[in-house]
Amino acid sequence: MSLVEGGGDDYTQDGTVDLRGNPVCRSKRGGWTACSFIVVYEVFERMAYYGISSNLIMYLTKKLHQGTVESANHVTNWVGTIWLTPILGAYIADAHLGRYWTFIIASAIYFAAMSVLTLAVSLPGLKPPPCSEASVNNCKEASTLQLAVFYGALYTLAVGTGGTKPNISTIGADQFDDFDTKEKANKLSFFNWWMFSIFFGTFVSNTILVYIQDNVGWALGYGLPTLGLGVAIAIFLIGTPRYRHRVPASSPFTRMAQVIAAAVRKWRVQVPTDPRELHELDPQEYVGKGKFRIDSTPTLRFLNKACVQTGSTSLWKLCSVTQVEETKQMLRMIPILTATFVPSCMIAQVNTLFVKQGTTLDRSIGSFKIPPASLAGFMTISMLVCIVVYDRIFVKVMRRWTKNPRGISLLHRMGIGLLLHIMVMSVASFTERWRIRVAREHDLVESGGQIPLTIFILLPQFVLMGMADAFLEVAKIEFFYDQAPESMKSLGTSYSSITLGIGNFLSSFLLSTVSHLTKRHGHHGWILNNLNASHLDHYYAFFAVLDLLNFAFFLFVAKLYVYRAEVSDSMVVLKEELKVHNLEAAVP
């Protein structure tokens, strides 16, 4: 398939259309102009989401009077649901409504849930009475109605984000045509700046909104994120005339199931040595629907049996080569997906145990008190700086050495992030050991009083977590988008959500299990409501070992991974252009 150079046919070649299904001109729709609305949307939407999630553990403990393990698990279970619902949103988008309309409907649900949540923290009848007791066990618990309204709104919000998360980033990436050299090059930077917008919005939440919640009031602290979400949706709608869209295909789950079923039914059939003998549709079938034909590959060869012609034309007995290769591409990513569960579990500690640690430390700067959750702002700053340095300096330097347009491969970038995760939990363990030692020296273990150490001793673990995310999280979302077949991009993008969802549920499981096991046989336990009497240092050390074992597993699966073939020769052309550019730059 030929690559369209700048000045030829102005129509996009990747199958994108307008909302009415008409072909679109490259000069009138898409590109950075369309992406600007999407990126600005993401800044405001992330302010809204993290305005709720960053400080949620503080609301659960201070206002709903829940204990450390219970509140931390409620947070991670909810966040886990937030990150798993995108599977459903991706399915609806890819198979039925398309990304745009799925996003619009989900946004309405999202905004309605945020509005109810704001009422739940504002109206006195929807929350238990204030309590100033040192132990939450002595405070009145929330009623069934109060919990139903609050958690009902939280989990409805999860349904809304399930339709927005996997589609908004994919809509942004769809604004660049893979078959145009310049647009293909721009797409390489899109995910870096996409993550930049996410964490810029997060920074505002972790500083301004968290401060308002802790010091002004939860009604205003939740009302502002709700207003921000409304602004975000309005900005996205304004950009509608500029967007390019993809026509939804059939269900990706159905197509994958057909391949697996056909291969199993024909497990005794021999695969011909000549791939041209395998079943494939006419090229015009793909061109007419804006799809891409993929040649047969030798990997996962068993699935090639699905496209061996045996006389039957049933879709559950005979699949095209392209359909089989699409299924292979999604299955090949699963081991890499599995290797990201543990680091996602580590990320879950930022808004739970890391924040709880901060409540035990000296938060004063003069008369100003630092909200514990606001330390996540330093994580955001760290990530923003790393993304800019990576995109503007590191990539350019590495291109000259590796000849790779991305600087280093996506899996190499993920590997660096995994190494940083080991450092994060190691530093967190040593810092927590220091905090506990000072608590003992000042006889603050039993009372659970404030320790005479500044909250900024936690800064290294937050900064390192930001650096880890700059490598791992950006590479992860780009990897799953890039390696997914063209007709399953939303599903591929949802893989990056799945890993965060499972990571949060894994965090809940480990926290409950470790808390239970370490209390057996009369032992004191590692995680208690009184953190001064706990052993979070042991828990974090356990996480560091888990990270190390996971890194070894990642190295194994990454070495076996086979990157999918490009659907166009644009990457080849881009490499040649970069060679020419480098030669020109070297000439005085």
Tab-separated table of N, CA and C in Angstrom, residues 457-530:
chain	number	residue	atom	x	y	z
A	457	ILE	N	9.623	14.103	53.798
A	457	ILE	CA	10.454	12.896	53.739
A	457	ILE	C	9.846	11.877	52.776
A	458	LEU	N	8.552	12.046	52.474
A	458	LEU	CA	7.883	11.147	51.516
A	458	LEU	C	8.114	11.573	50.072
A	459	LEU	N	8.730	12.744	49.879
A	459	LEU	CA	8.881	13.299	48.538
A	459	LEU	C	9.612	12.367	47.567
A	460	PRO	N	10.730	11.721	47.967
A	460	PRO	CA	11.451	10.859	47.012
A	460	PRO	C	10.584	9.772	46.388
A	461	GLN	N	9.710	9.127	47.183
A	461	GLN	CA	8.904	8.050	46.614
A	461	GLN	C	7.864	8.580	45.636
A	462	PHE	N	7.344	9.787	45.879
A	462	PHE	CA	6.404	10.388	44.930
A	462	PHE	C	7.107	10.810	43.640
A	463	VAL	N	8.292	11.424	43.775
A	463	VAL	CA	9.042	11.874	42.593
A	463	VAL	C	9.461	10.688	41.738
A	464	LEU	N	9.954	9.629	42.372
A	464	LEU	CA	10.355	8.436	41.631
A	464	LEU	C	9.161	7.773	40.944
A	465	MET	N	7.989	7.793	41.603
A	465	MET	CA	6.793	7.221	40.988
A	465	MET	C	6.413	8.009	39.739
A	466	GLY	N	6.574	9.338	39.776
A	466	GLY	CA	6.311	10.153	38.594
A	466	GLY	C	7.247	9.811	37.450
A	467	MET	N	8.521	9.603	37.756
A	467	MET	CA	9.489	9.210	36.731
A	467	MET	C	9.148	7.848	36.150
A	468	ALA	N	8.746	6.926	37.020
A	468	ALA	CA	8.369	5.586	36.550
A	468	ALA	C	7.183	5.659	35.604
A	469	ASP	N	6.196	6.483	35.947
A	469	ASP	CA	5.020	6.629	35.093
A	469	ASP	C	5.366	7.253	33.748
A	470	ALA	N	6.326	8.194	33.741
A	470	ALA	CA	6.726	8.844	32.491
A	470	ALA	C	7.260	7.828	31.495
A	471	PHE	N	7.871	6.776	32.001
A	471	PHE	CA	8.368	5.728	31.119
A	471	PHE	C	7.309	4.645	30.891
A	472	LEU	N	6.796	4.071	31.979
A	472	LEU	CA	5.926	2.900	31.855
A	472	LEU	C	4.538	3.236	31.341
A	473	GLU	N	3.863	4.209	31.954
A	473	GLU	CA	2.464	4.462	31.611
A	473	GLU	C	2.302	5.014	30.207
A	474	VAL	N	3.207	5.925	29.804
A	474	VAL	CA	3.122	6.474	28.442
A	474	VAL	C	3.389	5.367	27.431
A	475	ALA	N	4.449	4.584	27.674
A	475	ALA	CA	4.783	3.504	26.741
A	475	ALA	C	3.675	2.461	26.678
A	476	LYS	N	3.035	2.230	27.818
A	476	LYS	CA	1.994	1.205	27.889
A	476	LYS	C	0.799	1.570	27.008
A	477	ILE	N	0.302	2.786	27.135
A	477	ILE	CA	-0.871	3.160	26.355
A	477	ILE	C	-0.534	3.236	24.868
A	478	GLU	N	0.690	3.699	24.546
A	478	GLU	CA	1.094	3.750	23.139
A	478	GLU	C	1.311	2.352	22.586
A	479	PHE	N	1.880	1.465	23.391
A	479	PHE	CA	2.135	0.103	22.939
A	479	PHE	C	0.843	-0.622	22.597
A	480	PHE	N	-0.134	-0.577	23.505
A	480	PHE	CA	-1.373	-1.307	23.273
A	480	PHE	C	-2.192	-0.702	22.142
A	481	TYR	N	-2.081	0.613	21.936
A	481	TYR	CA	-2.749	1.222	20.783
A	481	TYR	C	-2.024	0.831	19.504
A	482	ASP	N	-0.706	0.973	19.508
A	482	ASP	CA	0.088	0.741	18.309
A	482	ASP	C	0.021	-0.708	17.846
A	483	GLN	N	0.040	-1.643	18.791
A	483	GLN	CA	0.099	-3.052	18.436
A	483	GLN	C	-1.264	-3.680	18.181
A	484	ALA	N	-2.336	-2.989	18.511
A	484	ALA	CA	-3.680	-3.517	18.225
A	484	ALA	C	-3.981	-3.370	16.740
A	485	PRO	N	-4.730	-4.306	16.142
A	485	PRO	CA	-5.129	-4.159	14.742
A	485	PRO	C	-6.013	-2.934	14.562
A	486	GLU	N	-6.052	-2.414	13.348
A	486	GLU	CA	-6.732	-1.146	13.088
A	486	GLU	C	-8.200	-1.159	13.490
A	487	SER	N	-8.874	-2.288	13.320
A	487	SER	CA	-10.302	-2.358	13.627
A	487	SER	C	-10.576	-2.634	15.104
A	488	MET	N	-9.516	-2.778	15.910
A	488	MET	CA	-9.686	-3.076	17.340
A	488	MET	C	-8.910	-2.095	18.215
A	489	LYS	N	-8.729	-0.864	17.740
A	489	LYS	CA	-7.919	0.110	18.471
A	489	LYS	C	-8.509	0.442	19.848
A	490	SER	N	-9.825	0.589	19.936
A	490	SER	CA	-10.431	0.898	21.229
A	490	SER	C	-10.215	-0.242	22.212
A	491	LEU	N	-10.359	-1.484	21.724
A	491	LEU	CA	-10.121	-2.637	22.576
A	491	LEU	C	-8.654	-2.688	22.983
A	492	GLY	N	-7.765	-2.397	22.048
A	492	GLY	CA	-6.349	-2.378	22.363
A	492	GLY	C	-6.025	-1.333	23.416
A	493	THR	N	-6.609	-0.139	23.266
A	493	THR	CA	-6.386	0.919	24.243
A	493	THR	C	-6.927	0.519	25.613
A	494	SER	N	-8.015	-0.234	25.630
A	494	SER	CA	-8.594	-0.659	26.911
A	494	SER	C	-7.668	-1.622	27.658
A	495	TYR	N	-6.717	-2.250	26.948
A	495	TYR	CA	-5.738	-3.101	27.628
A	495	TYR	C	-4.981	-2.304	28.690
A	496	SER	N	-4.636	-1.039	28.371
A	496	SER	CA	-3.901	-0.222	29.334
A	496	SER	C	-4.774	0.121	30.535
A	497	SER	N	-6.093	0.117	30.339
A	497	SER	CA	-7.016	0.319	31.453
A	497	SER	C	-7.174	-0.962	32.267
A	498	ILE	N	-7.215	-2.091	31.554
A	498	ILE	CA	-7.372	-3.380	32.228
A	498	ILE	C	-6.252	-3.598	33.243
A	499	THR	N	-5.033	-3.268	32.851
A	499	THR	CA	-3.895	-3.494	33.748
A	499	THR	C	-4.020	-2.660	35.018
A	500	LEU	N	-4.499	-1.413	34.904
A	500	LEU	CA	-4.690	-0.582	36.092
A	500	LEU	C	-5.832	-1.102	36.955
A	501	GLY	N	-6.888	-1.601	36.304
A	501	GLY	CA	-8.012	-2.159	37.056
A	501	GLY	C	-7.606	-3.382	37.848
A	502	ILE	N	-6.962	-4.322	37.177
A	502	ILE	CA	-6.532	-5.543	37.869
A	502	ILE	C	-5.491	-5.208	38.929
A	503	GLY	N	-4.628	-4.226	38.638
A	503	GLY	CA	-3.631	-3.816	39.627
A	503	GLY	C	-4.266	-3.303	40.905
A	504	ASN	N	-5.349	-2.551	40.792
A	504	ASN	CA	-6.039	-2.048	41.980
A	504	ASN	C	-6.736	-3.163	42.749
A	505	PHE	N	-7.368	-4.082	42.033
A	505	PHE	CA	-7.992	-5.217	42.720
A	505	PHE	C	-6.923	-6.102	43.374
A	506	LEU	N	-5.772	-6.235	42.713
A	506	LEU	CA	-4.660	-6.978	43.293
A	506	LEU	C	-4.180	-6.293	44.566
A	507	SER	N	-4.170	-4.958	44.564
A	507	SER	CA	-3.779	-4.201	45.758
A	507	SER	C	-4.739	-4.482	46.911
A	508	SER	N	-6.051	-4.494	46.623
A	508	SER	CA	-7.039	-4.802	47.668
A	508	SER	C	-6.826	-6.204	48.228
A	509	PHE	N	-6.590	-7.149	47.322
A	509	PHE	CA	-6.378	-8.541	47.749
A	509	PHE	C	-5.134	-8.670	48.629
A	510	LEU	N	-4.033	-8.065	48.186
A	510	LEU	CA	-2.784	-8.172	48.947
A	510	LEU	C	-2.892	-7.464	50.295
A	511	LEU	N	-3.542	-6.288	50.308
A	511	LEU	CA	-3.676	-5.545	51.560
A	511	LEU	C	-4.493	-6.341	52.579
A	512	SER	N	-5.633	-6.885	52.137
A	512	SER	CA	-6.479	-7.673	53.046
A	512	SER	C	-5.770	-8.947	53.494
A	513	THR	N	-5.115	-9.626	52.545
A	513	THR	CA	-4.452	-10.894	52.859
A	513	THR	C	-3.281	-10.687	53.811
A	514	VAL	N	-2.423	-9.726	53.509
A	514	VAL	CA	-1.260	-9.469	54.357
A	514	VAL	C	-1.707	-8.989	55.735
A	515	SER	N	-2.727	-8.121	55.770
A	515	SER	CA	-3.239	-7.638	57.050
A	515	SER	C	-3.743	-8.796	57.908
A	516	HIS	N	-4.441	-9.739	57.273
A	516	HIS	CA	-4.984	-10.891	57.997
A	516	HIS	C	-3.880	-11.850	58.447
A	517	LEU	N	-2.969	-12.189	57.516
A	517	LEU	CA	-1.931	-13.179	57.827
A	517	LEU	C	-0.963	-12.687	58.901
A	518	THR	N	-0.658	-11.395	58.873
A	518	THR	CA	0.318	-10.883	59.847
A	518	THR	C	-0.278	-10.669	61.227
A	519	LYS	N	-1.593	-10.855	61.372
A	519	LYS	CA	-2.229	-10.765	62.696
A	519	LYS	C	-2.449	-12.139	63.327
A	520	ARG	N	-2.140	-13.183	62.564
A	520	ARG	CA	-2.371	-14.543	63.076
A	520	ARG	C	-1.384	-14.899	64.182
A	521	HIS	N	-1.803	-15.838	65.017
A	521	HIS	CA	-0.969	-16.380	66.093
A	521	HIS	C	-0.498	-15.291	67.059
A	522	GLY	N	-1.357	-14.304	67.279
A	522	GLY	CA	-1.055	-13.285	68.273
A	522	GLY	C	-0.113	-12.189	67.826
A	523	HIS	N	0.263	-12.161	66.571
A	523	HIS	CA	1.165	-11.124	66.086
A	523	HIS	C	0.429	-9.788	65.975
A	524	HIS	N	1.204	-8.719	65.970
A	524	HIS	CA	0.634	-7.371	66.002
A	524	HIS	C	0.026	-6.956	64.658
A	525	GLY	N	0.551	-7.429	63.552
A	525	GLY	CA	0.037	-7.071	62.235
A	525	GLY	C	0.853	-5.966	61.582
A	526	TRP	N	0.916	-6.013	60.248
A	526	TRP	CA	1.689	-5.018	59.494
A	526	TRP	C	0.894	-3.753	59.192
A	527	ILE	N	-0.429	-3.876	59.022
A	527	ILE	CA	-1.236	-2.717	58.629
A	527	ILE	C	-2.391	-2.546	59.604
A	528	LEU	N	-2.311	-1.491	60.448
A	528	LEU	CA	-3.328	-1.198	61.446
A	528	LEU	C	-3.876	0.199	61.220
A	529	ASN	N	-4.983	0.537	61.908
A	529	ASN	CA	-5.495	1.906	61.814
A	529	ASN	C	-4.467	2.911	62.340
A	530	ASN	N	-3.712	2.489	63.366
A	530	ASN	CA	-2.622	3.303	63.904
A	530	ASN	C	-1.346	2.958	63.141
